[in-house]
Structures are given as C-alpha cells and as structure tokens.
mmCIF file with all atom_site columns, C-alpha atoms in Angstrom:
data_model
loop_
_atom_site.group_PDB
_atom_site.id
_atom_site.type_symbol
_atom_site.label_atom_id
_atom_site.label_alt_id
_atom_site.label_comp_id
_atom_site.label_asym_id
_atom_site.label_entity_id
_atom_site.label_seq_id
_atom_site.pdbx_PDB_ins_code
_atom_site.Cartn_x
_atom_site.Cartn_y
_atom_site.Cartn_z
_atom_site.occupancy
_atom_site.B_iso_or_equiv
_atom_site.pdbx_formal_charge
_atom_site.auth_seq_id
_atom_site.auth_comp_id
_atom_site.auth_asym_id
_atom_site.auth_atom_id
_atom_site.pdbx_PDB_model_num
ATOM 1   C CA . UNK A 1 1   ? -14.784 21.572  -11.033 1.00 0.00 ? 629 UNK A CA 1
ATOM 2   C CA . UNK A 1 2   ? -14.276 18.016  -11.693 1.00 0.00 ? 630 UNK A CA 1
ATOM 3   C CA . UNK A 1 3   ? -12.762 17.812  -7.320  1.00 0.00 ? 631 UNK A CA 1
ATOM 4   C CA . UNK A 1 4   ? -15.993 19.615  -5.565  1.00 0.00 ? 632 UNK A CA 1
ATOM 5   C CA . UNK A 1 5   ? -18.237 16.739  -7.746  1.00 0.00 ? 633 UNK A CA 1
ATOM 6   C CA . UNK A 1 6   ? -16.762 13.856  -7.025  1.00 0.00 ? 634 UNK A CA 1
ATOM 7   C CA . UNK A 1 7   ? -16.429 14.927  -3.507  1.00 0.00 ? 635 UNK A CA 1
ATOM 8   C CA . UNK A 1 8   ? -20.364 15.554  -3.802  1.00 0.00 ? 636 UNK A CA 1
ATOM 9   C CA . UNK A 1 9   ? -20.370 12.124  -5.260  1.00 0.00 ? 637 UNK A CA 1
ATOM 10  C CA . UNK A 1 10  ? -18.418 9.968   -2.797  1.00 0.00 ? 638 UNK A CA 1
ATOM 11  C CA . UNK A 1 11  ? -20.725 12.463  0.076   1.00 0.00 ? 639 UNK A CA 1
ATOM 12  C CA . UNK A 1 12  ? -24.208 11.645  -1.274  1.00 0.00 ? 640 UNK A CA 1
ATOM 13  C CA . UNK A 1 13  ? -23.261 7.410   -2.363  1.00 0.00 ? 641 UNK A CA 1
ATOM 14  C CA . UNK A 1 14  ? -22.249 7.869   1.698   1.00 0.00 ? 642 UNK A CA 1
ATOM 15  C CA . UNK A 1 15  ? -25.337 8.610   2.722   1.00 0.00 ? 643 UNK A CA 1
ATOM 16  C CA . UNK A 1 16  ? -27.244 6.865   0.439   1.00 0.00 ? 644 UNK A CA 1
ATOM 17  C CA . UNK A 1 17  ? -25.538 4.045   2.627   1.00 0.00 ? 645 UNK A CA 1
ATOM 18  C CA . UNK A 1 18  ? -25.517 5.577   5.323   1.00 0.00 ? 646 UNK A CA 1
ATOM 19  C CA . UNK A 1 19  ? -29.811 5.684   5.110   1.00 0.00 ? 647 UNK A CA 1
ATOM 20  C CA . UNK A 1 20  ? -29.891 1.567   3.754   1.00 0.00 ? 648 UNK A CA 1
ATOM 21  C CA . UNK A 1 21  ? -27.594 0.578   6.680   1.00 0.00 ? 649 UNK A CA 1
ATOM 22  C CA . UNK A 1 22  ? -24.887 -0.950  4.701   1.00 0.00 ? 650 UNK A CA 1
ATOM 23  C CA . UNK A 1 23  ? -22.555 1.095   6.302   1.00 0.00 ? 651 UNK A CA 1
ATOM 24  C CA . UNK A 1 24  ? -20.072 -0.596  8.741   1.00 0.00 ? 652 UNK A CA 1
ATOM 25  C CA . UNK A 1 25  ? -16.243 -0.371  9.526   1.00 0.00 ? 653 UNK A CA 1
ATOM 26  C CA . UNK A 1 26  ? -14.422 -1.896  6.899   1.00 0.00 ? 654 UNK A CA 1
ATOM 27  C CA . UNK A 1 27  ? -16.721 0.783   4.772   1.00 0.00 ? 655 UNK A CA 1
ATOM 28  C CA . UNK A 1 28  ? -16.257 3.664   5.801   1.00 0.00 ? 656 UNK A CA 1
ATOM 29  C CA . UNK A 1 29  ? -12.905 3.327   7.740   1.00 0.00 ? 657 UNK A CA 1
ATOM 30  C CA . UNK A 1 30  ? -13.001 6.542   9.334   1.00 0.00 ? 658 UNK A CA 1
ATOM 31  C CA . UNK A 1 31  ? -10.523 5.279   12.018  1.00 0.00 ? 659 UNK A CA 1
ATOM 32  C CA . UNK A 1 32  ? -7.876  4.916   9.340   1.00 0.00 ? 660 UNK A CA 1
ATOM 33  C CA . UNK A 1 33  ? -7.857  9.085   8.830   1.00 0.00 ? 661 UNK A CA 1
ATOM 34  C CA . UNK A 1 34  ? -5.262  9.978   11.353  1.00 0.00 ? 662 UNK A CA 1
ATOM 35  C CA . UNK A 1 35  ? -2.885  7.371   10.885  1.00 0.00 ? 663 UNK A CA 1
ATOM 36  C CA . UNK A 1 36  ? -3.564  7.837   6.511   1.00 0.00 ? 664 UNK A CA 1
ATOM 37  C CA . UNK A 1 37  ? -2.276  11.027  7.188   1.00 0.00 ? 665 UNK A CA 1
ATOM 38  C CA . UNK A 1 38  ? 1.197   10.647  8.817   1.00 0.00 ? 666 UNK A CA 1
ATOM 39  C CA . UNK A 1 39  ? 1.579   7.415   6.837   1.00 0.00 ? 667 UNK A CA 1
ATOM 40  C CA . UNK A 1 40  ? 0.655   8.913   3.194   1.00 0.00 ? 668 UNK A CA 1
ATOM 41  C CA . UNK A 1 41  ? 3.403   11.839  3.047   1.00 0.00 ? 669 UNK A CA 1
ATOM 42  C CA . UNK A 1 42  ? 5.948   8.547   3.281   1.00 0.00 ? 670 UNK A CA 1
ATOM 43  C CA . UNK A 1 43  ? 4.400   5.858   1.322   1.00 0.00 ? 671 UNK A CA 1
ATOM 44  C CA . UNK A 1 44  ? 4.880   9.155   -1.269  1.00 0.00 ? 672 UNK A CA 1
ATOM 45  C CA . UNK A 1 45  ? 8.624   9.802   -0.951  1.00 0.00 ? 673 UNK A CA 1
ATOM 46  C CA . UNK A 1 46  ? 8.957   5.469   -1.065  1.00 0.00 ? 674 UNK A CA 1
ATOM 47  C CA . UNK A 1 47  ? 6.666   5.664   -4.730  1.00 0.00 ? 675 UNK A CA 1
ATOM 48  C CA . UNK A 1 48  ? 9.077   8.845   -5.934  1.00 0.00 ? 676 UNK A CA 1
ATOM 49  C CA . UNK A 1 49  ? 12.085  6.939   -4.499  1.00 0.00 ? 677 UNK A CA 1
ATOM 50  C CA . UNK A 1 50  ? 11.572  3.635   -6.094  1.00 0.00 ? 678 UNK A CA 1
ATOM 51  C CA . UNK A 1 51  ? 10.663  5.410   -10.105 1.00 0.00 ? 679 UNK A CA 1
ATOM 52  C CA . UNK A 1 52  ? 13.542  7.444   -10.175 1.00 0.00 ? 680 UNK A CA 1
ATOM 53  C CA . UNK A 1 53  ? 15.636  3.615   -9.297  1.00 0.00 ? 681 UNK A CA 1
ATOM 54  C CA . UNK A 1 54  ? 12.683  1.911   -12.112 1.00 0.00 ? 682 UNK A CA 1
ATOM 55  C CA . UNK A 1 55  ? 13.765  4.405   -14.143 1.00 0.00 ? 683 UNK A CA 1
ATOM 56  C CA . UNK A 1 56  ? 17.664  4.540   -13.647 1.00 0.00 ? 684 UNK A CA 1
ATOM 57  C CA . UNK A 1 57  ? 17.302  0.610   -14.009 1.00 0.00 ? 685 UNK A CA 1
ATOM 58  C CA . UNK A 1 58  ? 15.645  1.063   -17.536 1.00 0.00 ? 686 UNK A CA 1
ATOM 59  C CA . UNK A 1 59  ? 17.892  3.814   -19.547 1.00 0.00 ? 687 UNK A CA 1
ATOM 60  C CA . UNK A 1 60  ? 21.496  2.306   -18.309 1.00 0.00 ? 688 UNK A CA 1
ATOM 61  C CA . UNK A 1 61  ? 20.654  -1.415  -19.282 1.00 0.00 ? 689 UNK A CA 1
ATOM 62  C CA . UNK A 1 62  ? 23.755  -3.016  -17.360 1.00 0.00 ? 690 UNK A CA 1
ATOM 63  C CA . UNK A 1 63  ? 22.381  -1.805  -13.748 1.00 0.00 ? 691 UNK A CA 1
ATOM 64  C CA . UNK A 1 64  ? 21.569  -5.070  -12.899 1.00 0.00 ? 692 UNK A CA 1
ATOM 65  C CA . UNK A 1 65  ? 17.701  -6.515  -12.365 1.00 0.00 ? 693 UNK A CA 1
ATOM 66  C CA . UNK A 1 66  ? 16.829  -9.780  -9.921  1.00 0.00 ? 694 UNK A CA 1
ATOM 67  C CA . UNK A 1 67  ? 13.532  -10.166 -10.077 1.00 0.00 ? 695 UNK A CA 1
ATOM 68  C CA . UNK A 1 68  ? 11.762  -12.753 -7.411  1.00 0.00 ? 696 UNK A CA 1
ATOM 69  C CA . UNK A 1 69  ? 8.476   -13.582 -6.101  1.00 0.00 ? 697 UNK A CA 1
ATOM 70  C CA . UNK A 1 70  ? 9.301   -13.068 -2.347  1.00 0.00 ? 698 UNK A CA 1
ATOM 71  C CA . UNK A 1 71  ? 6.539   -14.032 0.415   1.00 0.00 ? 699 UNK A CA 1
ATOM 72  C CA . UNK A 1 72  ? 5.916   -10.853 3.399   1.00 0.00 ? 700 UNK A CA 1
ATOM 73  C CA . UNK A 1 73  ? 4.077   -11.178 6.265   1.00 0.00 ? 701 UNK A CA 1
ATOM 74  C CA . UNK A 1 74  ? 1.514   -9.072  7.123   1.00 0.00 ? 702 UNK A CA 1
ATOM 75  C CA . UNK A 1 75  ? 0.509   -8.548  10.316  1.00 0.00 ? 703 UNK A CA 1
ATOM 76  C CA . UNK A 1 76  ? -2.262  -6.100  10.483  1.00 0.00 ? 704 UNK A CA 1
ATOM 77  C CA . UNK A 1 77  ? -5.300  -6.206  12.349  1.00 0.00 ? 705 UNK A CA 1
ATOM 78  C CA . UNK A 1 78  ? -7.821  -6.141  10.104  1.00 0.00 ? 706 UNK A CA 1
ATOM 79  C CA . UNK A 1 79  ? -8.748  -6.862  6.163   1.00 0.00 ? 707 UNK A CA 1
ATOM 80  C CA . UNK A 1 80  ? -8.579  -2.748  5.943   1.00 0.00 ? 708 UNK A CA 1
ATOM 81  C CA . UNK A 1 81  ? -5.062  -2.864  6.903   1.00 0.00 ? 709 UNK A CA 1
ATOM 82  C CA . UNK A 1 82  ? -3.684  -6.344  4.162   1.00 0.00 ? 710 UNK A CA 1
ATOM 83  C CA . UNK A 1 83  ? -5.835  -4.425  1.498   1.00 0.00 ? 711 UNK A CA 1
ATOM 84  C CA . UNK A 1 84  ? -3.546  -1.527  2.304   1.00 0.00 ? 712 UNK A CA 1
ATOM 85  C CA . UNK A 1 85  ? -0.432  -3.509  2.787   1.00 0.00 ? 713 UNK A CA 1
ATOM 86  C CA . UNK A 1 86  ? -0.899  -4.537  -0.243  1.00 0.00 ? 714 UNK A CA 1
ATOM 87  C CA . UNK A 1 87  ? -2.254  -1.971  -2.574  1.00 0.00 ? 715 UNK A CA 1
ATOM 88  C CA . UNK A 1 88  ? 1.272   0.361   -0.618  1.00 0.00 ? 716 UNK A CA 1
ATOM 89  C CA . UNK A 1 89  ? 3.492   -2.642  -2.099  1.00 0.00 ? 717 UNK A CA 1
ATOM 90  C CA . UNK A 1 90  ? 2.064   -2.616  -5.871  1.00 0.00 ? 718 UNK A CA 1
ATOM 91  C CA . UNK A 1 91  ? 2.051   1.123   -5.474  1.00 0.00 ? 719 UNK A CA 1
ATOM 92  C CA . UNK A 1 92  ? 5.104   1.423   -5.065  1.00 0.00 ? 720 UNK A CA 1
ATOM 93  C CA . UNK A 1 93  ? 7.367   1.241   -8.763  1.00 0.00 ? 721 UNK A CA 1
ATOM 94  C CA . UNK A 1 94  ? 9.675   -2.253  -8.889  1.00 0.00 ? 722 UNK A CA 1
ATOM 95  C CA . UNK A 1 95  ? 7.527   -4.597  -7.107  1.00 0.00 ? 723 UNK A CA 1
ATOM 96  C CA . UNK A 1 96  ? 3.630   -5.828  -7.517  1.00 0.00 ? 724 UNK A CA 1
ATOM 97  C CA . UNK A 1 97  ? 1.184   -7.529  -4.800  1.00 0.00 ? 725 UNK A CA 1
ATOM 98  C CA . UNK A 1 98  ? 0.406   -11.013 -6.617  1.00 0.00 ? 726 UNK A CA 1
ATOM 99  C CA . UNK A 1 99  ? -1.981  -13.279 -4.195  1.00 0.00 ? 727 UNK A CA 1
ATOM 100 C CA . UNK A 1 100 ? -3.106  -11.996 -0.452  1.00 0.00 ? 728 UNK A CA 1
ATOM 101 C CA . UNK A 1 101 ? -3.602  -14.234 2.209   1.00 0.00 ? 729 UNK A CA 1
ATOM 102 C CA . UNK A 1 102 ? -5.258  -13.828 6.059   1.00 0.00 ? 730 UNK A CA 1
ATOM 103 C CA . UNK A 1 103 ? -1.082  -13.719 7.240   1.00 0.00 ? 731 UNK A CA 1
ATOM 104 C CA . UNK A 1 104 ? 1.165   -13.155 3.305   1.00 0.00 ? 732 UNK A CA 1
ATOM 105 C CA . UNK A 1 105 ? 1.065   -11.414 0.783   1.00 0.00 ? 733 UNK A CA 1
ATOM 106 C CA . UNK A 1 106 ? 3.146   -12.987 -2.560  1.00 0.00 ? 734 UNK A CA 1
ATOM 107 C CA . UNK A 1 107 ? 4.876   -10.311 -4.094  1.00 0.00 ? 735 UNK A CA 1
ATOM 108 C CA . UNK A 1 108 ? 6.581   -9.954  -7.540  1.00 0.00 ? 736 UNK A CA 1
ATOM 109 C CA . UNK A 1 109 ? 9.971   -7.761  -7.054  1.00 0.00 ? 737 UNK A CA 1
ATOM 110 C CA . UNK A 1 110 ? 11.943  -6.706  -9.801  1.00 0.00 ? 738 UNK A CA 1
ATOM 111 C CA . UNK A 1 111 ? 15.567  -6.372  -7.761  1.00 0.00 ? 739 UNK A CA 1
ATOM 112 C CA . UNK A 1 112 ? 16.708  -7.056  -4.666  1.00 0.00 ? 740 UNK A CA 1
ATOM 113 C CA . UNK A 1 113 ? 17.381  -4.020  -3.161  1.00 0.00 ? 741 UNK A CA 1
ATOM 114 C CA . UNK A 1 114 ? 13.658  -4.078  -3.227  1.00 0.00 ? 742 UNK A CA 1
ATOM 115 C CA . UNK A 1 115 ? 12.474  -7.541  -2.139  1.00 0.00 ? 743 UNK A CA 1
ATOM 116 C CA . UNK A 1 116 ? 14.993  -6.756  0.731   1.00 0.00 ? 744 UNK A CA 1
ATOM 117 C CA . UNK A 1 117 ? 13.546  -3.835  1.649   1.00 0.00 ? 745 UNK A CA 1
ATOM 118 C CA . UNK A 1 118 ? 10.089  -5.227  1.964   1.00 0.00 ? 746 UNK A CA 1
ATOM 119 C CA . UNK A 1 119 ? 11.790  -8.130  4.035   1.00 0.00 ? 747 UNK A CA 1
ATOM 120 C CA . UNK A 1 120 ? 12.843  -5.654  6.300   1.00 0.00 ? 748 UNK A CA 1
ATOM 121 C CA . UNK A 1 121 ? 8.971   -4.714  7.347   1.00 0.00 ? 749 UNK A CA 1
ATOM 122 C CA . UNK A 1 122 ? 8.803   -1.355  7.565   1.00 0.00 ? 750 UNK A CA 1
ATOM 123 C CA . UNK A 1 123 ? 6.777   -0.774  4.979   1.00 0.00 ? 751 UNK A CA 1
ATOM 124 C CA . UNK A 1 124 ? 4.361   -3.263  6.838   1.00 0.00 ? 752 UNK A CA 1
ATOM 125 C CA . UNK A 1 125 ? 5.248   -1.406  10.343  1.00 0.00 ? 753 UNK A CA 1
ATOM 126 C CA . UNK A 1 126 ? 4.215   1.768   9.566   1.00 0.00 ? 754 UNK A CA 1
ATOM 127 C CA . UNK A 1 127 ? 0.834   0.164   7.646   1.00 0.00 ? 755 UNK A CA 1
ATOM 128 C CA . UNK A 1 128 ? 0.481   -1.182  11.344  1.00 0.00 ? 756 UNK A CA 1
ATOM 129 C CA . UNK A 1 129 ? 1.253   2.144   13.022  1.00 0.00 ? 757 UNK A CA 1
ATOM 130 C CA . UNK A 1 130 ? -2.099  3.525   10.427  1.00 0.00 ? 758 UNK A CA 1
ATOM 131 C CA . UNK A 1 131 ? -3.933  0.940   12.121  1.00 0.00 ? 759 UNK A CA 1
ATOM 132 C CA . UNK A 1 132 ? -3.248  1.352   15.354  1.00 0.00 ? 760 UNK A CA 1
ATOM 133 C CA . UNK A 1 133 ? -4.009  4.683   15.985  1.00 0.00 ? 761 UNK A CA 1
#
C-alpha cells in the first residue's frame, strides 16, 4: 500500500510539473534509467562490502583506521552525474562527500583502503558509463 501510494504521488507531481512547463532534462533525467539498471547492483555490492569492512573495524579494535581527506576527479558530463557520483560515495560506508566542485569531489575516507579504492576511479568510471548510455 505504501509503495503504491508513493509511486502514485511521484507520478502526480511529475504530471503537475509537466503541465506547469518546469520539467527539463536535469529535473527528470529519464536517460539515466538504462545505465542505472546496470549501476545499481554494483553499487549495492559495494555498499555491502564496505559495511562489512566498517563493522569489522568497529568490532576489532586492532584493525587500523586512518582517516584522511582526499580529492577525487569528477569527470562526469553534467551536474546530475557529479551529484550521483558524490551521493554514491556518501552511500558507501567509510566515505563521505564533503564538497563538490565542477571537476573534483572532496571526500573524507575512514581508511587508506577506502581512499585508495576511490582514487583508482572504478566508481567514477561506472557513474560516467551510467550517464553516457
């Protein structure tokens, strides 16, 4: 019941926005849906993996943490792509996006492993591919 009411509410708001003429490609990025179908399962896997890692570090005090602030390149085509990338970073436990500029995202990482994984750029490439196709 709640899901169906939520879907109905979203559709009603989209229809109202369309009638008002305030929809644009950024406000309703339907072009991202095919790429999102490929990206979402990978992101869920990353979230689960990072959650297990952070939980292990909480339970075992001998596992090191090394908080750091890093800057990662945000080479996505649009603001929607950069925001999707920043949100993906924040959704992954152990990392949080602090600031988003035109070409970089400032990130706080809990461990060196999390920072290294972000600097390797796999998530950035996947968000870029999601936005591109």
